[in-house]
């Protein structure tokens, strides 16, 4: 199993999901100084900085590879008019599932992942499933 390949896939695919389906409103409300109306207007985000993705656990069970991951982000959040709302710093943690080597042929990807651009890596999004994303250690710049 090529761990570096999975790090890059998880990082790119989960980052895209964070940007497209931002869902940390509940965690942001707990901070206490963010207006609910401001939060309800968030439609997308753009990650502007991210630390290395760390795979915290890898387990193979019944033809699947279960991966737990963690990485830090700085994300600008926008409303439906594409207007900047605020910037959020957070640790992104979660899990996802890939088919194992018996269920999916990783040979081409394993040999060429480090030469691929973001778009090419994201074309493999269909092999990842059950993506869970949690946010912690949140800080906001308004």
PDB file of C-alpha atoms in Angstrom, residues 20-137:
ATOM      1  CA  UNK A  20     -17.859  22.840  -1.395  1.00  0.00           C
ATOM      2  CA  UNK A  21     -19.914  21.593   1.525  1.00  0.00           C
ATOM      3  CA  UNK A  22     -18.740  23.652   4.474  1.00  0.00           C
ATOM      4  CA  UNK A  23     -20.658  22.417   7.522  1.00  0.00           C
ATOM      5  CA  UNK A  24     -19.089  23.785  10.695  1.00  0.00           C
ATOM      6  CA  UNK A  25     -21.929  26.139  11.606  1.00  0.00           C
ATOM      7  CA  UNK A  26     -22.729  24.260  14.812  1.00  0.00           C
ATOM      8  CA  UNK A  27     -19.102  24.388  15.950  1.00  0.00           C
ATOM      9  CA  UNK A  28     -18.881  28.087  15.050  1.00  0.00           C
ATOM     10  CA  UNK A  29     -22.023  28.890  17.056  1.00  0.00           C
ATOM     11  CA  UNK A  30     -20.341  27.420  20.151  1.00  0.00           C
ATOM     12  CA  UNK A  31     -17.613  30.078  19.877  1.00  0.00           C
ATOM     13  CA  UNK A  32     -20.327  32.553  20.803  1.00  0.00           C
ATOM     14  CA  UNK A  33     -19.356  35.735  18.959  1.00  0.00           C
ATOM     15  CA  UNK A  34     -20.475  34.755  15.448  1.00  0.00           C
ATOM     16  CA  UNK A  35     -23.912  36.006  14.370  1.00  0.00           C
ATOM     17  CA  UNK A  36     -26.271  33.199  13.292  1.00  0.00           C
ATOM     18  CA  UNK A  37     -27.433  35.204  10.253  1.00  0.00           C
ATOM     19  CA  UNK A  38     -23.824  35.493   9.143  1.00  0.00           C
ATOM     20  CA  UNK A  39     -23.391  31.729   9.468  1.00  0.00           C
ATOM     21  CA  UNK A  40     -26.577  30.889   7.621  1.00  0.00           C
ATOM     22  CA  UNK A  41     -25.306  32.875   4.641  1.00  0.00           C
ATOM     23  CA  UNK A  42     -22.174  30.762   4.141  1.00  0.00           C
ATOM     24  CA  UNK A  43     -22.322  28.925   0.843  1.00  0.00           C
ATOM     25  CA  UNK A  44     -18.718  28.027   0.140  1.00  0.00           C
ATOM     26  CA  UNK A  45     -15.157  28.325   1.284  1.00  0.00           C
ATOM     27  CA  UNK A  46     -11.697  28.631  -0.169  1.00  0.00           C
ATOM     28  CA  UNK A  47      -8.823  27.024   1.703  1.00  0.00           C
ATOM     29  CA  UNK A  48      -5.958  29.523   1.623  1.00  0.00           C
ATOM     30  CA  UNK A  49      -3.475  27.535   3.725  1.00  0.00           C
ATOM     31  CA  UNK A  50      -3.202  23.974   4.930  1.00  0.00           C
ATOM     32  CA  UNK A  51      -0.644  21.993   6.872  1.00  0.00           C
ATOM     33  CA  UNK A  52       0.364  18.490   5.919  1.00  0.00           C
ATOM     34  CA  UNK A  53      -2.333  15.848   5.983  1.00  0.00           C
ATOM     35  CA  UNK A  54      -1.543  13.142   8.521  1.00  0.00           C
ATOM     36  CA  UNK A  55      -3.098   9.699   8.299  1.00  0.00           C
ATOM     37  CA  UNK A  56      -3.671   8.889  11.952  1.00  0.00           C
ATOM     38  CA  UNK A  57      -4.976   5.343  11.422  1.00  0.00           C
ATOM     39  CA  UNK A  58      -5.177   2.918   8.502  1.00  0.00           C
ATOM     40  CA  UNK A  59      -7.118  -0.320   8.859  1.00  0.00           C
ATOM     41  CA  UNK A  60      -7.960  -2.957   6.246  1.00  0.00           C
ATOM     42  CA  UNK A  61     -11.209  -4.856   6.805  1.00  0.00           C
ATOM     43  CA  UNK A  62     -13.359  -6.897   4.410  1.00  0.00           C
ATOM     44  CA  UNK A  63     -11.987  -5.476   1.167  1.00  0.00           C
ATOM     45  CA  UNK A  64     -11.930  -1.878   2.398  1.00  0.00           C
ATOM     46  CA  UNK A  65      -9.231   0.484   3.619  1.00  0.00           C
ATOM     47  CA  UNK A  66     -10.473   2.674   6.479  1.00  0.00           C
ATOM     48  CA  UNK A  67      -8.424   5.842   6.930  1.00  0.00           C
ATOM     49  CA  UNK A  68      -8.538   8.417   9.710  1.00  0.00           C
ATOM     50  CA  UNK A  69      -6.870  11.747   8.959  1.00  0.00           C
ATOM     51  CA  UNK A  70      -6.062  15.169  10.389  1.00  0.00           C
ATOM     52  CA  UNK A  71      -4.813  18.489   8.975  1.00  0.00           C
ATOM     53  CA  UNK A  72      -4.958  22.191   9.822  1.00  0.00           C
ATOM     54  CA  UNK A  73      -6.654  24.709   7.536  1.00  0.00           C
ATOM     55  CA  UNK A  74      -7.168  28.403   7.105  1.00  0.00           C
ATOM     56  CA  UNK A  75     -10.331  28.922   5.064  1.00  0.00           C
ATOM     57  CA  UNK A  76     -12.024  32.055   3.756  1.00  0.00           C
ATOM     58  CA  UNK A  77     -15.813  31.735   3.829  1.00  0.00           C
ATOM     59  CA  UNK A  78     -18.153  33.384   1.330  1.00  0.00           C
ATOM     60  CA  UNK A  79     -21.886  33.982   0.852  1.00  0.00           C
ATOM     61  CA  UNK A  80     -24.016  33.256  -2.227  1.00  0.00           C
ATOM     62  CA  UNK A  81     -22.966  36.606  -3.754  1.00  0.00           C
ATOM     63  CA  UNK A  82     -19.338  35.474  -3.458  1.00  0.00           C
ATOM     64  CA  UNK A  83     -18.740  38.142  -0.785  1.00  0.00           C
ATOM     65  CA  UNK A  84     -16.098  37.424   1.853  1.00  0.00           C
ATOM     66  CA  UNK A  85     -17.643  36.789   5.289  1.00  0.00           C
ATOM     67  CA  UNK A  86     -14.681  35.824   7.487  1.00  0.00           C
ATOM     68  CA  UNK A  87     -11.631  33.588   7.829  1.00  0.00           C
ATOM     69  CA  UNK A  88     -11.599  30.480   9.988  1.00  0.00           C
ATOM     70  CA  UNK A  89      -8.660  28.449  11.312  1.00  0.00           C
ATOM     71  CA  UNK A  90      -9.416  24.864  12.268  1.00  0.00           C
ATOM     72  CA  UNK A  91      -8.153  21.354  12.647  1.00  0.00           C
ATOM     73  CA  UNK A  92      -9.986  19.102  10.189  1.00  0.00           C
ATOM     74  CA  UNK A  93     -10.268  15.508  11.354  1.00  0.00           C
ATOM     75  CA  UNK A  94     -12.272  12.632  10.073  1.00  0.00           C
ATOM     76  CA  UNK A  95     -12.362   9.340   8.295  1.00  0.00           C
ATOM     77  CA  UNK A  96     -13.055   7.824   4.904  1.00  0.00           C
ATOM     78  CA  UNK A  97     -13.056   4.510   3.133  1.00  0.00           C
ATOM     79  CA  UNK A  98     -11.288   3.242  -0.012  1.00  0.00           C
ATOM     80  CA  UNK A  99     -11.522  -0.133  -1.720  1.00  0.00           C
ATOM     81  CA  UNK A 100      -8.471  -2.298  -1.007  1.00  0.00           C
ATOM     82  CA  UNK A 101      -6.029  -3.551  -3.652  1.00  0.00           C
ATOM     83  CA  UNK A 102      -8.196  -6.630  -4.327  1.00  0.00           C
ATOM     84  CA  UNK A 103     -11.221  -4.447  -5.092  1.00  0.00           C
ATOM     85  CA  UNK A 104      -9.474  -1.660  -7.037  1.00  0.00           C
ATOM     86  CA  UNK A 105      -6.371  -1.609  -9.254  1.00  0.00           C
ATOM     87  CA  UNK A 106      -4.164   1.164  -7.861  1.00  0.00           C
ATOM     88  CA  UNK A 107      -1.166   0.346 -10.105  1.00  0.00           C
ATOM     89  CA  UNK A 108      -1.415   3.359 -12.460  1.00  0.00           C
ATOM     90  CA  UNK A 109      -2.340   5.767  -9.680  1.00  0.00           C
ATOM     91  CA  UNK A 110       0.412   4.446  -7.416  1.00  0.00           C
ATOM     92  CA  UNK A 111       3.035   4.968 -10.121  1.00  0.00           C
ATOM     93  CA  UNK A 112       1.889   8.434 -11.266  1.00  0.00           C
ATOM     94  CA  UNK A 113       0.128  10.184  -8.351  1.00  0.00           C
ATOM     95  CA  UNK A 114       3.127  12.432  -7.648  1.00  0.00           C
ATOM     96  CA  UNK A 115       3.046  13.721 -11.251  1.00  0.00           C
ATOM     97  CA  UNK A 116      -0.693  14.464 -11.256  1.00  0.00           C
ATOM     98  CA  UNK A 117      -2.224  17.902 -10.896  1.00  0.00           C
ATOM     99  CA  UNK A 118      -5.144  18.633  -8.587  1.00  0.00           C
ATOM    100  CA  UNK A 119      -7.762  18.044 -11.284  1.00  0.00           C
ATOM    101  CA  UNK A 120      -6.313  14.645 -12.147  1.00  0.00           C
ATOM    102  CA  UNK A 121      -6.215  13.611  -8.488  1.00  0.00           C
ATOM    103  CA  UNK A 122      -9.800  14.748  -7.974  1.00  0.00           C
ATOM    104  CA  UNK A 123     -10.885  12.513 -10.861  1.00  0.00           C
ATOM    105  CA  UNK A 124     -10.382   9.625  -8.402  1.00  0.00           C
ATOM    106  CA  UNK A 125     -12.981  11.041  -6.023  1.00  0.00           C
ATOM    107  CA  UNK A 126     -15.380   8.241  -6.980  1.00  0.00           C
ATOM    108  CA  UNK A 127     -13.259   5.611  -5.193  1.00  0.00           C
ATOM    109  CA  UNK A 128     -13.525   7.292  -1.781  1.00  0.00           C
ATOM    110  CA  UNK A 129     -16.670   6.816   0.295  1.00  0.00           C
ATOM    111  CA  UNK A 130     -18.137   7.508   3.719  1.00  0.00           C
ATOM    112  CA  UNK A 131     -16.192  10.747   4.116  1.00  0.00           C
ATOM    113  CA  UNK A 132     -16.656  12.160   7.600  1.00  0.00           C
ATOM    114  CA  UNK A 133     -15.392  15.657   8.418  1.00  0.00           C
ATOM    115  CA  UNK A 134     -15.140  17.200  11.875  1.00  0.00           C
ATOM    116  CA  UNK A 135     -13.797  20.604  12.892  1.00  0.00           C
ATOM    117  CA  UNK A 136     -12.009  21.378  16.164  1.00  0.00           C
ATOM    118  CA  UNK A 137      -9.782  24.072  17.701  1.00  0.00           C
TER     119      UNK A 137
END
